[in-house]
GROMACS .gro file of N, CA and C in nm:
model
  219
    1UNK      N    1   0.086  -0.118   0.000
    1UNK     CA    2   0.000   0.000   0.000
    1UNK      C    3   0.090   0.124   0.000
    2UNK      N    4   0.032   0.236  -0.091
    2UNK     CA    5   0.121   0.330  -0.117
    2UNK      C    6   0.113   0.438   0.021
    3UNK      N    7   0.140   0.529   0.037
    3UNK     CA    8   0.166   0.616   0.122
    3UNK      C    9   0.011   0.664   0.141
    4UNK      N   10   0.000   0.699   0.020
    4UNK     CA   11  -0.116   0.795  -0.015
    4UNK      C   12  -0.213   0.743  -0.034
    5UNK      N   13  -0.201   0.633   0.000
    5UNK     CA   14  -0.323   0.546   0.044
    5UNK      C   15  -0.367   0.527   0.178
    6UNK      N   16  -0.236   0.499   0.255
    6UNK     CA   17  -0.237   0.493   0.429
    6UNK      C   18  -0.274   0.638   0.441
    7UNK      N   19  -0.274   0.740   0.411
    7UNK     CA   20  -0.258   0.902   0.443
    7UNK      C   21  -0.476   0.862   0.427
    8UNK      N   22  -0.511   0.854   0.244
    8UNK     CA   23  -0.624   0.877   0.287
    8UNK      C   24  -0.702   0.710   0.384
    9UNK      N   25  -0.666   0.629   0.396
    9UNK     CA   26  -0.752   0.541   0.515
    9UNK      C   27  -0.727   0.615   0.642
   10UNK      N   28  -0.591   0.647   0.692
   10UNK     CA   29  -0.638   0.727   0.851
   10UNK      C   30  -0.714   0.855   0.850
   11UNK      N   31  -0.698   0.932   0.732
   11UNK     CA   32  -0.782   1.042   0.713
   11UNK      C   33  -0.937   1.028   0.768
   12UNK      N   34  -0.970   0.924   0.629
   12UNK     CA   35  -1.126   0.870   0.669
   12UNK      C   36  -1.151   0.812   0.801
   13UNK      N   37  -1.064   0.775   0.857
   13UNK     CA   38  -1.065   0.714   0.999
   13UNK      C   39  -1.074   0.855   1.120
   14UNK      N   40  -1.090   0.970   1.073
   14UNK     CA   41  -1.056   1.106   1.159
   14UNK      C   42  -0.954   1.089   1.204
   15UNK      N   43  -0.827   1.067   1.162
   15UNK     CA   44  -0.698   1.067   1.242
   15UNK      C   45  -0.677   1.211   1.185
   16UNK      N   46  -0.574   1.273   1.303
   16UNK     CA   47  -0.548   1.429   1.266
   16UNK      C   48  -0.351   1.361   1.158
   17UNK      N   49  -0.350   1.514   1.080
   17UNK     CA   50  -0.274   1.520   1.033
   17UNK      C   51  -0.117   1.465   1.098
   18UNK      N   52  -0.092   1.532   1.241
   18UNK     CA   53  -0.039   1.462   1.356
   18UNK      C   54  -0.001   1.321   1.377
   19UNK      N   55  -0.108   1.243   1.363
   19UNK     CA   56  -0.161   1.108   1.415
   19UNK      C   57  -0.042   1.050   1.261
   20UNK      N   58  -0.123   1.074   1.204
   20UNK     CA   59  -0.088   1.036   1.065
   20UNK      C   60   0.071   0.999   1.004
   21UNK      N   61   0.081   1.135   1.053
   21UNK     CA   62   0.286   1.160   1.002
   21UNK      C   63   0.332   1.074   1.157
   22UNK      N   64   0.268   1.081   1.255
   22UNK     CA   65   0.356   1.004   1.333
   22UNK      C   66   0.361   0.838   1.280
   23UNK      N   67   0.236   0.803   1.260
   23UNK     CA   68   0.252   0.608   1.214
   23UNK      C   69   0.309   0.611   1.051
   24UNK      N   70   0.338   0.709   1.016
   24UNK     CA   71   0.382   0.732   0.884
   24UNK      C   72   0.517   0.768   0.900
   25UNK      N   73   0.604   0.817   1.004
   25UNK     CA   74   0.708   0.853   1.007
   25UNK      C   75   0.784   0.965   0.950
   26UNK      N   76   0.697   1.023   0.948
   26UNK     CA   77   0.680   1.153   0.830
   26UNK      C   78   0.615   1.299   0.910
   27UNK      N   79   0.719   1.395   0.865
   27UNK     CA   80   0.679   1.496   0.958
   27UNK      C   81   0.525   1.562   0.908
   28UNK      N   82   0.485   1.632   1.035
   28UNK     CA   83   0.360   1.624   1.051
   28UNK      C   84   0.293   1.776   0.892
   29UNK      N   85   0.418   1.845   0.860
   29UNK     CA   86   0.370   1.960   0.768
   29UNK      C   87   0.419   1.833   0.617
   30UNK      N   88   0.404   1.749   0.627
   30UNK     CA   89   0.462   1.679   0.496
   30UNK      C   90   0.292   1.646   0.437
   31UNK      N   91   0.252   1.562   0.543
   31UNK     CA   92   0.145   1.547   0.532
   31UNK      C   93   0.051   1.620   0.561
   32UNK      N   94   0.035   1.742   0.568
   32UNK     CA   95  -0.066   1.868   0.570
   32UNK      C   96  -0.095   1.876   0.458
   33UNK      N   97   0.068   1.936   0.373
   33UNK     CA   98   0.102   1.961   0.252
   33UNK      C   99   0.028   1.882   0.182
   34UNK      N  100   0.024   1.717   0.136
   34UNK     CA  101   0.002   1.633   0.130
   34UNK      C  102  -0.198   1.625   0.077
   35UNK      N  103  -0.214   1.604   0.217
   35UNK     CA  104  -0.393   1.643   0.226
   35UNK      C  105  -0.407   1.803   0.174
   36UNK      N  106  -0.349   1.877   0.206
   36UNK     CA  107  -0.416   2.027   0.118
   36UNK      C  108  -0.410   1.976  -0.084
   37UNK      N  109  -0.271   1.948  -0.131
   37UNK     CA  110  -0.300   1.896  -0.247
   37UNK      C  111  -0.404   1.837  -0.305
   38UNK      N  112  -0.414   1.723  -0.211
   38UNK     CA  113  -0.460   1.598  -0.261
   38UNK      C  114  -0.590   1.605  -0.229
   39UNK      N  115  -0.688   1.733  -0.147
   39UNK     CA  116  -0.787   1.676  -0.140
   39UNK      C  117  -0.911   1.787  -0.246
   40UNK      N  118  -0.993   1.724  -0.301
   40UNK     CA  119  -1.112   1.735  -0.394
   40UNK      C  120  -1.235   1.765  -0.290
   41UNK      N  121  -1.296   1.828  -0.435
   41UNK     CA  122  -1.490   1.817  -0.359
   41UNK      C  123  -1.547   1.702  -0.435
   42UNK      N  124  -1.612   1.655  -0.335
   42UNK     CA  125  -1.707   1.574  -0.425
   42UNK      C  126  -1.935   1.600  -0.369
   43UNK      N  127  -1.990   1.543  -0.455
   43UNK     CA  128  -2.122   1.595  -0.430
   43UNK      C  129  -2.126   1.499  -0.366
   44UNK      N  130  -2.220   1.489  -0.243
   44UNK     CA  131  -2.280   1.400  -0.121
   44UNK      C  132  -2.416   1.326  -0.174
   45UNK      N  133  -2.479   1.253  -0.121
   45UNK     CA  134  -2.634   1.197  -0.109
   45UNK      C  135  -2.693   1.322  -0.085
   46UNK      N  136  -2.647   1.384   0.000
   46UNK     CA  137  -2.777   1.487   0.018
   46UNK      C  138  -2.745   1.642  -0.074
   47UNK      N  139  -2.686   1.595  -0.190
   47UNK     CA  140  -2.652   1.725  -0.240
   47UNK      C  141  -2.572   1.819  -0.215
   48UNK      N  142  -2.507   1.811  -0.157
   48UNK     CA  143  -2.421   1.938  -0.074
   48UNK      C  144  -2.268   1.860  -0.078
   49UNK      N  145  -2.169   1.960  -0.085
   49UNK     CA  146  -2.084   1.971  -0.191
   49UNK      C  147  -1.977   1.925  -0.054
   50UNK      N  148  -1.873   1.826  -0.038
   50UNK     CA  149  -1.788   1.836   0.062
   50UNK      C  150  -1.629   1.803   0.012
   51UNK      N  151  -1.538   1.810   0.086
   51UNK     CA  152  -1.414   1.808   0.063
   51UNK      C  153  -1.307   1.686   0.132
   52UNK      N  154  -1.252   1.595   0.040
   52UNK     CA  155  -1.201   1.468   0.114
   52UNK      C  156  -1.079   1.433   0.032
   53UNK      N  157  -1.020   1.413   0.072
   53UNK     CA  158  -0.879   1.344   0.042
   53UNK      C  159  -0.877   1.236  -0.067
   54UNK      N  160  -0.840   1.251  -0.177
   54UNK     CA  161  -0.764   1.121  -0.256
   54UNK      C  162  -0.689   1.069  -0.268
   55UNK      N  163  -0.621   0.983  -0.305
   55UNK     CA  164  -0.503   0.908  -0.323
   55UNK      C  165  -0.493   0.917  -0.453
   56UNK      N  166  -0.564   0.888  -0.518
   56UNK     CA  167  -0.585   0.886  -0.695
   56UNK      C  168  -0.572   1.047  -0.743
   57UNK      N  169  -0.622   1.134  -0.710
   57UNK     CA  170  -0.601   1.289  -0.702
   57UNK      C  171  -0.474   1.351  -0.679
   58UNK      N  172  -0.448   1.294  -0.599
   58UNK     CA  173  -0.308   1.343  -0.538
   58UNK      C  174  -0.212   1.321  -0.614
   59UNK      N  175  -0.219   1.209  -0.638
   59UNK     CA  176  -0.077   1.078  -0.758
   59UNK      C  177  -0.072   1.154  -0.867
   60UNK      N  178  -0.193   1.187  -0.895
   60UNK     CA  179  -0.236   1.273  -1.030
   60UNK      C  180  -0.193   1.425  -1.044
   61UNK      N  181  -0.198   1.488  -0.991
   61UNK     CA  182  -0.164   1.607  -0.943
   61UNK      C  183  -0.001   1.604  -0.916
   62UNK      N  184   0.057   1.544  -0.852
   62UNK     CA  185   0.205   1.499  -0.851
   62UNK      C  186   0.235   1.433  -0.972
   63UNK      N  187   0.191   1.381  -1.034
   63UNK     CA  188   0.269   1.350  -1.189
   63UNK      C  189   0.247   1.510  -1.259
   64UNK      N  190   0.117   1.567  -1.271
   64UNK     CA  191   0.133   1.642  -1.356
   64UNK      C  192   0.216   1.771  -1.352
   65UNK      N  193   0.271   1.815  -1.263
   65UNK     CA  194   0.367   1.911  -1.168
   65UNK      C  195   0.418   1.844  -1.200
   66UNK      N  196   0.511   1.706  -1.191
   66UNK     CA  197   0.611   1.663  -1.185
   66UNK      C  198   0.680   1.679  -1.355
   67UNK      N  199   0.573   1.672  -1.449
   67UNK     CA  200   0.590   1.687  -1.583
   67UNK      C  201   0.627   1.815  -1.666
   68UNK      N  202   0.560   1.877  -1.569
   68UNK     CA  203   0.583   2.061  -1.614
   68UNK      C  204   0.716   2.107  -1.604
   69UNK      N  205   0.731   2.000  -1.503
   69UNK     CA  206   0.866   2.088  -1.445
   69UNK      C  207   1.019   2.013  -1.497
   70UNK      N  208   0.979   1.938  -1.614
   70UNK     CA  209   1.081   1.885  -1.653
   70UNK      C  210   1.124   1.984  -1.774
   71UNK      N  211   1.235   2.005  -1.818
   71UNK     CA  212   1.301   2.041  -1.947
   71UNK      C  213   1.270   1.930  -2.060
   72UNK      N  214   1.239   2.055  -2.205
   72UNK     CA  215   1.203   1.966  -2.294
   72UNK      C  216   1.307   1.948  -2.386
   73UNK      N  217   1.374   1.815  -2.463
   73UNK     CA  218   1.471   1.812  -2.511
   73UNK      C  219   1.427   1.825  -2.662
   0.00000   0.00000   0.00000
């Protein structure tokens, strides 16, 4: 399991950012950083619009930054 997978299961679990980088070993602004990127809105059952963490979002978002920022030969 990737990082950013463990990041969003304790997320969904209400673990604080804290909680997180500590069983992750990872300082606690890595993974702030991390969840501010990585997290999306999505629409609810009851219509109303909320904000949650991806793993798939995130990966995505880090490749595409990661691509920009290469030199083109």
């Amino acid at each position: 399991m990737q990082s950013t997978e463990l990041i969003m299961a304790r997320q969904f679990d209400s673990k604080t950012s804290r909680r997180i980088a500590s069983d992750l070993h990872r300082n606690s602004s890595t993974i702030s950083h991390e969840l501010k990127c990585g997290t999306g809105c999505q629409i609810g059952a009851n219509h109303q619009p909320f904000k949650t963490y991806f793993a798939d979002n995130a990966q995505l978002i880090y490749d595409n930054h990661r691509m920009a920022c290469r030199t083109v030969s």
